[in-house]
CSV table of C-alpha atoms in Angstrom, one decimal:
chain,number,residue,atom,x,y,z
A,1,MET,CA,-4.5,-79.8,49.9
A,2,LYS,CA,-1.1,-79.3,51.7
A,3,LYS,CA,0.7,-80.1,48.5
A,4,ILE,CA,-1.3,-77.6,46.6
A,5,ILE,CA,-0.7,-74.9,49.2
A,6,ALA,CA,3.1,-75.6,49.1
A,7,ILE,CA,3.1,-75.3,45.3
A,8,ILE,CA,1.2,-72.0,45.5
A,9,ILE,CA,3.7,-70.6,48.1
A,10,SER,CA,6.6,-71.8,46.0
A,11,VAL,CA,5.3,-70.0,42.9
A,12,ILE,CA,4.6,-66.8,44.8
A,13,PHE,CA,8.1,-66.8,46.2
A,14,ILE,CA,9.8,-67.4,42.9
A,15,LEU,CA,7.7,-64.6,41.3
A,16,SER,CA,8.8,-62.3,44.1
A,17,LEU,CA,12.4,-62.9,43.1
A,18,SER,CA,11.7,-62.2,39.4
A,19,ILE,CA,12.7,-58.5,39.6
A,20,PRO,CA,15.6,-57.1,37.6
A,21,SER,CA,18.8,-57.1,39.6
A,22,PHE,CA,21.0,-54.0,39.9
A,23,ALA,CA,24.3,-53.4,41.5
A,24,ILE,CA,24.1,-52.8,45.2
A,25,GLU,CA,27.1,-52.1,47.3
A,26,PRO,CA,27.7,-53.2,50.9
A,27,THR,CA,28.1,-50.5,53.6
A,28,GLY,CA,31.5,-49.3,54.5
A,29,GLU,CA,31.4,-51.2,57.8
A,30,GLN,CA,30.5,-54.4,56.0
A,31,ILE,CA,33.4,-53.9,53.5
A,32,SER,CA,35.8,-53.3,56.4
A,33,GLU,CA,34.8,-56.4,58.2
A,34,LEU,CA,34.9,-58.6,55.2
A,35,LYS,CA,38.4,-57.3,54.3
A,36,GLU,CA,39.6,-57.6,57.9
A,37,TYR,CA,38.5,-61.2,58.1
A,38,GLY,CA,40.0,-62.0,54.7
A,39,ILE,CA,36.6,-63.2,53.4
A,40,ILE,CA,36.5,-60.8,50.4
A,41,THR,CA,39.6,-59.0,49.3
A,42,GLY,CA,39.0,-57.7,45.8
A,43,ASP,CA,41.0,-58.2,42.7
A,44,PRO,CA,44.9,-58.0,42.6
A,45,ASP,CA,44.6,-54.2,42.3
A,46,GLY,CA,42.3,-54.1,45.3
A,47,ASN,CA,39.2,-53.2,43.3
A,48,MET,CA,36.0,-54.7,44.8
A,49,ARG,CA,34.1,-54.7,41.4
A,50,PHE,CA,30.7,-55.0,43.1
A,51,GLY,CA,28.8,-54.8,39.8
A,52,ASP,CA,30.6,-57.8,38.4
A,53,THR,CA,29.6,-61.5,38.7
A,54,LEU,CA,31.7,-64.2,40.2
A,55,THR,CA,32.5,-67.8,39.4
A,56,ARG,CA,31.5,-70.9,41.3
A,57,SER,CA,35.1,-71.3,42.4
A,58,GLU,CA,35.2,-67.8,43.8
A,59,ALA,CA,31.9,-68.3,45.6
A,60,VAL,CA,33.3,-71.5,47.2
A,61,LYS,CA,36.4,-69.7,48.4
A,62,ILE,CA,34.2,-67.1,50.1
A,63,ILE,CA,32.1,-69.8,51.9
A,64,CYS,CA,35.2,-71.7,53.0
A,65,THR,CA,36.9,-68.6,54.3
A,66,LEU,CA,33.6,-67.7,56.1
A,67,LEU,CA,33.9,-71.0,57.8
A,68,CYS,CA,37.6,-70.4,58.6
A,69,PHE,CA,38.9,-73.1,56.3
A,70,ASN,CA,41.8,-72.4,53.9
A,71,GLU,CA,42.8,-74.2,50.7
A,72,ASN,CA,45.4,-76.2,52.6
A,73,SER,CA,43.1,-77.5,55.3
A,74,ASN,CA,43.6,-81.2,55.6
A,75,ILE,CA,39.9,-82.1,56.0
A,76,VAL,CA,40.1,-83.9,52.7
A,77,GLY,CA,42.5,-86.0,50.7
A,78,ILE,CA,44.6,-84.9,47.8
A,79,GLU,CA,42.4,-86.2,45.0
A,80,SER,CA,40.1,-83.7,43.2
A,81,PRO,CA,36.5,-84.4,43.9
A,82,PHE,CA,35.3,-83.5,40.4
A,83,PRO,CA,36.6,-84.5,37.0
A,84,ASP,CA,36.6,-80.9,35.7
A,85,VAL,CA,38.6,-79.6,38.6
A,86,SER,CA,42.3,-80.3,37.9
A,87,GLU,CA,44.9,-81.0,40.6
A,88,TYR,CA,46.4,-77.6,39.6
A,89,HIS,CA,43.3,-75.5,39.8
A,90,TRP,CA,43.7,-72.6,42.1
A,91,ALA,CA,40.5,-73.4,44.1
A,92,LYS,CA,40.9,-77.1,44.2
A,93,GLY,CA,41.5,-77.1,48.0
A,94,TYR,CA,38.4,-74.9,48.6
A,95,ILE,CA,36.3,-77.0,46.3
A,96,SER,CA,37.4,-80.2,48.0
A,97,ILE,CA,36.5,-78.8,51.4
A,98,ALA,CA,33.1,-77.6,50.2
A,99,LYS,CA,32.4,-81.0,48.7
A,100,GLU,CA,33.4,-82.8,51.9
A,101,LEU,CA,31.2,-80.5,54.0
A,102,LYS,CA,28.3,-81.2,51.5
A,103,ILE,CA,28.0,-77.5,50.7
A,104,VAL,CA,28.4,-78.1,47.0
A,105,GLU,CA,27.5,-81.0,44.7
A,106,GLY,CA,28.2,-81.8,41.1
A,107,ASP,CA,25.7,-81.4,38.3
A,108,PRO,CA,23.8,-84.5,37.0
A,109,SER,CA,26.9,-85.5,35.1
A,110,GLY,CA,29.2,-85.2,38.2
A,111,TYR,CA,30.9,-82.0,37.1
A,112,PHE,CA,31.4,-78.9,39.2
A,113,ASN,CA,31.8,-76.3,36.4
A,114,PRO,CA,34.3,-74.2,38.4
A,115,GLU,CA,34.4,-71.3,35.9
A,116,ALA,CA,30.7,-70.9,35.4
A,117,SER,CA,29.0,-67.9,37.1
A,118,VAL,CA,27.4,-68.7,40.4
A,119,THR,CA,23.7,-67.9,40.4
A,120,ASN,CA,21.8,-66.1,43.2
A,121,GLU,CA,20.1,-69.3,44.2
A,122,GLU,CA,23.3,-71.3,44.3
A,123,PHE,CA,25.1,-68.9,46.5
A,124,ILE,CA,22.1,-68.6,48.8
A,125,LYS,CA,22.1,-72.4,49.2
A,126,MET,CA,25.8,-72.5,50.0
A,127,LEU,CA,25.3,-69.9,52.8
A,128,VAL,CA,22.2,-71.7,54.2
A,129,VAL,CA,24.1,-75.0,54.3
A,130,ALA,CA,27.2,-73.4,55.9
A,131,LEU,CA,24.9,-72.0,58.6
A,132,GLY,CA,23.5,-75.4,59.3
A,133,TYR,CA,19.9,-74.7,58.2
A,134,GLU,CA,19.8,-77.4,55.4
A,135,PRO,CA,17.2,-79.6,57.3
A,136,ILE,CA,14.7,-76.7,57.5
A,137,ALA,CA,15.4,-75.7,53.9
A,138,GLU,CA,14.7,-79.3,52.7
A,139,SER,CA,11.6,-79.5,54.7
A,140,ARG,CA,10.3,-76.4,53.0
A,141,GLY,CA,10.6,-77.6,49.5
A,142,GLY,CA,14.4,-78.0,49.0
A,143,TYR,CA,16.3,-76.2,46.3
A,144,PRO,CA,15.8,-73.4,45.5
A,145,VAL,CA,12.6,-72.3,47.2
A,146,GLY,CA,13.2,-73.8,50.6
A,147,TYR,CA,16.7,-72.3,50.8
A,148,ASN,CA,15.4,-68.9,49.6
A,149,MET,CA,12.8,-69.0,52.3
A,150,VAL,CA,15.3,-69.8,55.0
A,151,ALA,CA,17.7,-67.1,53.8
A,152,SER,CA,14.8,-64.6,53.9
A,153,ASN,CA,13.7,-65.6,57.4
A,154,CYS,CA,17.3,-65.3,58.7
A,155,GLY,CA,17.6,-61.8,57.2
A,156,ILE,CA,20.3,-62.7,54.8
A,157,THR,CA,18.5,-61.4,51.7
A,158,GLU,CA,16.6,-58.6,53.4
A,159,GLY,CA,16.4,-55.6,51.1
A,160,LEU,CA,17.7,-57.5,48.1
A,161,GLN,CA,15.8,-58.4,45.0
A,162,PHE,CA,17.0,-61.0,42.6
A,163,GLU,CA,16.3,-62.1,39.1
A,164,VAL,CA,15.6,-65.8,39.0
A,165,ASN,CA,18.5,-68.1,37.8
A,166,THR,CA,20.9,-65.2,36.9
A,167,PRO,CA,24.5,-64.7,37.9
A,168,ALA,CA,25.0,-63.3,41.4
A,169,LEU,CA,26.6,-59.8,41.6
A,170,ARG,CA,29.6,-59.4,43.9
A,171,GLY,CA,28.0,-56.5,45.8
A,172,GLU,CA,25.0,-58.6,46.7
A,173,VAL,CA,27.1,-61.6,47.6
A,174,ALA,CA,29.2,-59.3,49.9
A,175,ILE,CA,26.0,-58.1,51.6
A,176,MET,CA,24.6,-61.6,52.1
A,177,THR,CA,28.0,-62.8,53.4
A,178,ALA,CA,28.3,-59.9,55.9
A,179,LYS,CA,24.8,-60.6,57.2
A,180,ALA,CA,25.5,-64.3,57.6
A,181,LEU,CA,28.2,-63.5,60.1
A,182,ASP,CA,25.6,-62.7,62.7
A,183,VAL,CA,23.0,-65.4,62.0
A,184,PRO,CA,22.7,-67.9,64.9
A,185,LEU,CA,24.0,-71.3,63.7
A,186,MET,CA,21.8,-74.3,63.6
A,187,LYS,CA,23.3,-77.5,65.1
A,188,GLN,CA,22.3,-81.1,65.5
A,189,VAL,CA,21.7,-81.8,69.2
A,190,GLY,CA,20.0,-85.2,68.8
A,191,PHE,CA,21.3,-88.2,67.0
A,192,GLY,CA,20.2,-91.6,65.8
A,193,THR,CA,16.7,-92.2,64.4
A,194,ASN,CA,15.4,-89.1,66.1
A,195,ALA,CA,17.8,-86.5,64.9
A,196,GLU,CA,17.0,-83.1,66.5
A,197,TYR,CA,18.3,-79.6,65.5
A,198,ALA,CA,18.5,-76.4,67.5
A,199,VAL,CA,19.1,-72.8,66.7
A,200,MET,CA,22.0,-71.5,68.8
A,201,ASP,CA,20.3,-68.2,69.5
A,202,GLY,CA,21.1,-67.8,73.2
A,203,LYS,CA,17.5,-68.7,74.2
A,204,ASN,CA,16.0,-71.7,76.0
A,205,GLY,CA,19.2,-72.8,77.4
A,206,MET,CA,21.1,-72.7,74.1
A,207,ALA,CA,24.4,-70.8,73.8
A,208,LEU,CA,24.6,-68.0,71.2
A,209,GLU,CA,26.8,-69.1,68.4
A,210,THR,CA,27.5,-67.4,65.1
A,211,LEU,CA,30.2,-67.5,62.4
A,212,ARG,CA,31.5,-64.2,63.7
A,213,ASP,CA,32.7,-66.1,66.8
A,214,ASN,CA,35.4,-67.8,64.8
A,215,PHE,CA,36.9,-64.4,63.8
A,216,GLU,CA,36.6,-62.8,67.3
A,217,LYS,CA,38.5,-65.4,69.2
């Protein structure tokens, strides 16, 4: 019975996302913050192009910058983690970091597809993992439904409507990223066979911790 209920919930959630997507722009405050923090800077001419899509490489750069990593961070070695990401690819450092942090994985053949458009579901998963909520997302059905549910509960996708399995628009990516700055992080507080996780929301003795803290120091 529980399995049937889970399937029904998953179907309802997916259908709720099956609404045509249209360009939505972030607020002026959100744009200012994202620019100030260097998370989203626009094209070489400074145009934000909120109605355009973005590649998986560009999405990974946003996530790494959100986590205050840059392409030269020495968290990984010099070898490219995917066969289709060359040593000279502009985002190789970011992609390597994201792979090391388990924010991204390869496709069934082990390729990253750096120039493919990132989908709404893929970017949502990257954000949810970056915020530490992967355990909850996996317990609620995994990719993509579990991650979509977590993003909704955290307010990341509030007010946004997506078409299933379609390229994410820059404007909506900017909005989700800006909202993620203030989501309390989830961290592992128990280890070993009884791993425990806690939301760092400033309640029940937990400190309040968000990604914004890294930029406010």
